[in-house]
CSV table of C-alpha atoms in Angstrom, one decimal:
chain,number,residue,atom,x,y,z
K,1,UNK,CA,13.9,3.8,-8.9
K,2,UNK,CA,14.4,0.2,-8.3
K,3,UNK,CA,15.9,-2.7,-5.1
K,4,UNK,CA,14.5,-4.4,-2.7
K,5,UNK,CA,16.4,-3.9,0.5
K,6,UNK,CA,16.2,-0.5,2.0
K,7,UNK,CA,18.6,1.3,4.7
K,8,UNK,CA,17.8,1.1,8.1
K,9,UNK,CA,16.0,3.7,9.7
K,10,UNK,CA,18.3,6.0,12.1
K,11,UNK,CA,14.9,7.0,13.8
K,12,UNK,CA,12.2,5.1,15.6
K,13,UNK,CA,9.2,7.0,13.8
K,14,UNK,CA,10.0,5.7,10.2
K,15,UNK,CA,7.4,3.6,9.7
K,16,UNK,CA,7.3,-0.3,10.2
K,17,UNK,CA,6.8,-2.0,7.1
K,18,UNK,CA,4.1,-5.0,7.4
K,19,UNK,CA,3.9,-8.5,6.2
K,20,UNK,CA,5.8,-9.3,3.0
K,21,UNK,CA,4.6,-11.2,-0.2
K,22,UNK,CA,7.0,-14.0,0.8
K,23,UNK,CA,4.6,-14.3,4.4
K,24,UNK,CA,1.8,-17.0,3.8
K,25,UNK,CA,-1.0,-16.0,5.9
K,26,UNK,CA,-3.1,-18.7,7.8
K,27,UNK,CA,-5.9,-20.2,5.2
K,28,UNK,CA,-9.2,-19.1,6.3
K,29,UNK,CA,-11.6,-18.8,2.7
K,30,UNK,CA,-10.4,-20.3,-0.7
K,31,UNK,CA,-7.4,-19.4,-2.6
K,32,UNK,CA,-7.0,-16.1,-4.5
K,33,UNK,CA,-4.9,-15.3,-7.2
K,34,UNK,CA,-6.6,-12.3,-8.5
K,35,UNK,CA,-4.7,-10.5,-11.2
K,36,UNK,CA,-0.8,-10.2,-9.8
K,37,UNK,CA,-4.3,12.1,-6.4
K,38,UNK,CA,-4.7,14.3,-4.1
K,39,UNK,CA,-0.9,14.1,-4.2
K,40,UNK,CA,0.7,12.5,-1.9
K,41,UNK,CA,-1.0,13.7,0.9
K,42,UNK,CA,-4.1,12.1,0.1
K,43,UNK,CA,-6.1,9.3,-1.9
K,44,UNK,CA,-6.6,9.5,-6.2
K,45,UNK,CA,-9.2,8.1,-6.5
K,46,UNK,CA,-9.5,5.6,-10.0
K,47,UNK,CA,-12.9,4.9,-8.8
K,48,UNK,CA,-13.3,1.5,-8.8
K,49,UNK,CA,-11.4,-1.1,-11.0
K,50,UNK,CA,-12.3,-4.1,-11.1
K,51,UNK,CA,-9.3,-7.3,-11.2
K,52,UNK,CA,-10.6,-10.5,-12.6
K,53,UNK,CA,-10.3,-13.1,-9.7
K,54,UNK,CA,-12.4,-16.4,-8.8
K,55,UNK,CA,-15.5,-16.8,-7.1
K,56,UNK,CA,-15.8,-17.2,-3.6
K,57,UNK,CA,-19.4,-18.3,-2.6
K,58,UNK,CA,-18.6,-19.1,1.2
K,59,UNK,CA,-16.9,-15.4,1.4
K,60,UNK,CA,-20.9,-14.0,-0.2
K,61,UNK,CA,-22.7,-16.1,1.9
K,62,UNK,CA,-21.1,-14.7,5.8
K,63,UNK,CA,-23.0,-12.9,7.8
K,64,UNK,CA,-21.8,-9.3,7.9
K,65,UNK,CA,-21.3,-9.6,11.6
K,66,UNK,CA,-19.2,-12.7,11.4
K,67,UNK,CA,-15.1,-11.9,11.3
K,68,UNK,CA,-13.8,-11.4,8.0
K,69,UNK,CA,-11.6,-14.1,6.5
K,70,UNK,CA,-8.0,-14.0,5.2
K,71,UNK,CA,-7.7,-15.4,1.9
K,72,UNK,CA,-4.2,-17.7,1.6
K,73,UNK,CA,-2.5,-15.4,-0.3
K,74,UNK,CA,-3.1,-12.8,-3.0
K,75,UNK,CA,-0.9,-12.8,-6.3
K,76,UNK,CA,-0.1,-9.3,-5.3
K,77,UNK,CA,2.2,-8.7,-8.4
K,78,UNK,CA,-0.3,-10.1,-10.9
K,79,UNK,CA,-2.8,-8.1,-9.1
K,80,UNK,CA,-0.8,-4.7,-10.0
K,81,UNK,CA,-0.3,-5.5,-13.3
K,82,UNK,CA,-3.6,-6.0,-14.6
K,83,UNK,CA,-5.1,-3.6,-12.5
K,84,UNK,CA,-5.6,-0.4,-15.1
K,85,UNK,CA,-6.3,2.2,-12.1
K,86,UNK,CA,-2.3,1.8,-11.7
K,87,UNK,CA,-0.1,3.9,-13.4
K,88,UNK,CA,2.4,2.9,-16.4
K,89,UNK,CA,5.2,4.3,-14.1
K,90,UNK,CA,4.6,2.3,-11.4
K,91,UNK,CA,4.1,-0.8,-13.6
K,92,UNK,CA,7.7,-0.2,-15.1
K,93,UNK,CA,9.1,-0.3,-12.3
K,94,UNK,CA,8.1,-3.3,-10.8
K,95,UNK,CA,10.4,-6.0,-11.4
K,96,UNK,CA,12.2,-8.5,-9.8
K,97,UNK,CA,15.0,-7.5,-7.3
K,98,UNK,CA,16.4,-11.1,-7.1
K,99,UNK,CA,15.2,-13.6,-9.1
K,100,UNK,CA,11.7,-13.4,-8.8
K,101,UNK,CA,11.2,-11.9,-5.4
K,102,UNK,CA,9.5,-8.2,-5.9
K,103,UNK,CA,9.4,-5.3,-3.8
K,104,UNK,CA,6.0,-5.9,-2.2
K,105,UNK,CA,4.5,-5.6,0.5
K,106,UNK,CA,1.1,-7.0,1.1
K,107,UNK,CA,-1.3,-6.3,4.5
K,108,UNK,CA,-4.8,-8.3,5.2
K,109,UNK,CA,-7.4,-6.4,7.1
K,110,UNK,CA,-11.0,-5.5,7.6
K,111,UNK,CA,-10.7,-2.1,5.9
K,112,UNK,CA,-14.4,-1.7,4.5
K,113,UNK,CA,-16.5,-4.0,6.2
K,114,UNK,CA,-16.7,-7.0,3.4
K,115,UNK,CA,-16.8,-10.9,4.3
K,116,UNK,CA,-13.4,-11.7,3.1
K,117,UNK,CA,-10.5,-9.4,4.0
K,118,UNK,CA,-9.4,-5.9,2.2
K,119,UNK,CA,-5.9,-6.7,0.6
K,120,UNK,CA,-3.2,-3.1,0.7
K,121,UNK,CA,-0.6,-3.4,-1.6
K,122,UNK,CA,2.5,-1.1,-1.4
K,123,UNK,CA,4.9,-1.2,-4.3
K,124,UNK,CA,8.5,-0.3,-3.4
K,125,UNK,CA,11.2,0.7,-5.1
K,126,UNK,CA,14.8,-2.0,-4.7
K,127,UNK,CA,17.9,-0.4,-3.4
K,128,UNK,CA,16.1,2.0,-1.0
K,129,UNK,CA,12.7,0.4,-0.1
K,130,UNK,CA,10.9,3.7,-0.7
K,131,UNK,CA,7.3,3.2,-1.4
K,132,UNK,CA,6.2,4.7,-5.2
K,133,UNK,CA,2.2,3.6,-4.7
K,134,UNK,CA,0.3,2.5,-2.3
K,135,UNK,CA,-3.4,0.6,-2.9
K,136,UNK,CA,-6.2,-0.9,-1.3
K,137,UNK,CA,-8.4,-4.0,-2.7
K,138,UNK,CA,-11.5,-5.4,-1.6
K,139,UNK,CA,-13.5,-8.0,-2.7
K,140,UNK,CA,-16.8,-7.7,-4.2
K,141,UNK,CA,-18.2,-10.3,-6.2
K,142,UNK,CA,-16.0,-12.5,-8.2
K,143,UNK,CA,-12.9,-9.8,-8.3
K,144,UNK,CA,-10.8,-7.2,-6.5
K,145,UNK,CA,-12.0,-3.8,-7.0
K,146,UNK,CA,-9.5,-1.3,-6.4
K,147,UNK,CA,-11.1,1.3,-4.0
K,148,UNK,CA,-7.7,3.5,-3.2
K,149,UNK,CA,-4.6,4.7,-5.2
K,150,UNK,CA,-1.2,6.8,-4.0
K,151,UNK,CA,1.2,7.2,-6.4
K,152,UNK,CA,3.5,10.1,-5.1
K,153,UNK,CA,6.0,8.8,-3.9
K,154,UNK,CA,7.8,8.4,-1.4
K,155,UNK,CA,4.3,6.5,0.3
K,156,UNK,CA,3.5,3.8,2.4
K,157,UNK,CA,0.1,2.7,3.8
K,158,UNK,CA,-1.3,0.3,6.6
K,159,UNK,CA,-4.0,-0.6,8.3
K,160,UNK,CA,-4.7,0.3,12.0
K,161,UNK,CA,-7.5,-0.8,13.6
K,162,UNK,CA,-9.5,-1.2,11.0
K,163,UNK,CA,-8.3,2.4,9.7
K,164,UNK,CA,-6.2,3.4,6.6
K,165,UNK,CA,-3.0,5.4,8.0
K,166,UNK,CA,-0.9,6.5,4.6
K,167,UNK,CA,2.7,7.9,5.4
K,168,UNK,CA,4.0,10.6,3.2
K,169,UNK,CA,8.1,11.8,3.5
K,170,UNK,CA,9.2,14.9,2.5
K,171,UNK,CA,12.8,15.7,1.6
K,172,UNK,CA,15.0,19.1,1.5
K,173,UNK,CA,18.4,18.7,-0.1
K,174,UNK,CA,21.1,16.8,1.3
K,175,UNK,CA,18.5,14.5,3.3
K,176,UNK,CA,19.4,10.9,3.9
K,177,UNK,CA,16.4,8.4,2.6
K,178,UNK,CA,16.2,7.3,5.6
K,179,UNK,CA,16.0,10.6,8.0
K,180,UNK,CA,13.2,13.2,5.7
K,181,UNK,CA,12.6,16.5,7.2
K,182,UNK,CA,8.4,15.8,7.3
K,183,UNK,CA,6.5,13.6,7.4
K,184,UNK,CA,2.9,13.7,6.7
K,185,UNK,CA,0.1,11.1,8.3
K,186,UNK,CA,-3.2,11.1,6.9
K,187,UNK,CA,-6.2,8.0,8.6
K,188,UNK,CA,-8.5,7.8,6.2
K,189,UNK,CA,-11.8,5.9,6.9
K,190,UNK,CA,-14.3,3.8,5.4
K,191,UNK,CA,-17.4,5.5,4.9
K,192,UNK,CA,-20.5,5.8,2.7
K,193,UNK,CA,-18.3,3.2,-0.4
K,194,UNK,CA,-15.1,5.4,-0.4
K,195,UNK,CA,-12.4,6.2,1.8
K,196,UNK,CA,-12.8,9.2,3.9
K,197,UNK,CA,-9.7,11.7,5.6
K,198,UNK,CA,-10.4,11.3,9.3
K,199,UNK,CA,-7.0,12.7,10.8
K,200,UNK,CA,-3.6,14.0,9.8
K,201,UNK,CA,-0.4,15.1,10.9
K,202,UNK,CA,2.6,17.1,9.9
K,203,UNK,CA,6.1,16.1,11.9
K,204,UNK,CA,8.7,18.4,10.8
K,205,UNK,CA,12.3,16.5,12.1
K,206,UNK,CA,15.6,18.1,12.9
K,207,UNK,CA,19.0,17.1,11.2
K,208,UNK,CA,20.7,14.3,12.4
K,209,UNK,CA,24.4,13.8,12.9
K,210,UNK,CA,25.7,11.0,11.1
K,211,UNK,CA,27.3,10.2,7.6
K,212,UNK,CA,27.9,12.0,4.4
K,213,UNK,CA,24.3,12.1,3.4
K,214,UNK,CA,22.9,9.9,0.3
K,215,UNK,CA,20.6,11.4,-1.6
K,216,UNK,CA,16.9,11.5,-1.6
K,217,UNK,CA,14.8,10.1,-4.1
K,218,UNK,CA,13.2,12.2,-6.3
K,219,UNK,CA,9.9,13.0,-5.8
């Protein structure tokens, strides 16, 4: 599955896509460039790996109370592909698009309570933009730990207030990409070192007048 740009969505509840790799966020700590199942209607959990990255001693020495910091930006390619919780699959198919922009997505947020920001990762396939795994980092010690993996596609995660809210679309023949017949919505929360299903919902969607339809991706 592979390109970079996907179709627009004919509905308002596809989900919005966050920050991209190309944003750079506002410099708060130092630097970072860390390495760059349940199906999909939940978390598999690789439980934890660890991704070599450099040592941070103002992010160990905040007070927990403090607000967490936003590292400049994460290597979030490099990141993926030395992380070994990630699937071969998903490594294959992450290459360039054009030249060397990938189909990333990266989202900074206080997922799990640690000083310096929790870093989510979706990987996304080229043509399409349909999400084939989804992860969350956070930073412990001199490295990100992976601490949540997705890898049915189509999924797509962010972070809302402080929650993990991980989209899953569901296709029946002759369903455009961008118009699935369900959706799926799981919040998962951060609770006791691992994420935790809080909420979900099931939207089952009508058919929508429009063109010939293309495909759906295989799932």
């Amino acid at each position: 599955m592979r390109g970079v740009t996907g179709a627009g969505s004919a509905r308002t509840r596809s989900t919005a896509r966050t920050a991209s790799t190309a944003t750079a966020v506002l410099a708060v700590g130092v630097l970072f460039l860390g390495g760059c199942g349940a199906s999909g209607t939940g978390a598999r959990d690789e439980g934890p790996a660890r991704v070599d990255g450099p040592t941070s001693p103002a992010a160990s020495k905040a007070p927990a109370t403090a607000p967490s910091p936003t590292p400049d930006r994460i290597d979030a390619v490099r990141l993926i592909k030395r992380d070994p919780a990630v699937s071969d699959e998903v490594k294959r198919e992450l290459k360039p698009c054009v030249a060397d922009e990938y189909p990333v997505d990266v989202s900074y947020g206080n997922l799990t309570g640690e000083a310096l920001d929790d870093v989510v990762v979706n990987v996304l396939t080229c043509g399409d933009a349909v999400g084939i795994g989804t992860y969350v980092y956070r930073h412990q010690g001199d490295a990100y730990v992976n601490v949540f993996s997705a890898e049915e596609p189509p999924v797509y995660a962010e972070i809302d207030r402080g929650d993990l809210v991980v989209s899953k679309q569901v296709y029946d023949r002759g369903d455009q990409v961008s118009n699935p017949s369900v959706e799926i919505v799981i919040t998962y929360r951060w609770v006791s070192g691992r994420f935790v299903e809080k909420y979900r919902t099931h939207n089952e969607y009508g058919p929508v007048a429009g063109p010939a339809p293309t495909p759906a991706p295989d799932s």
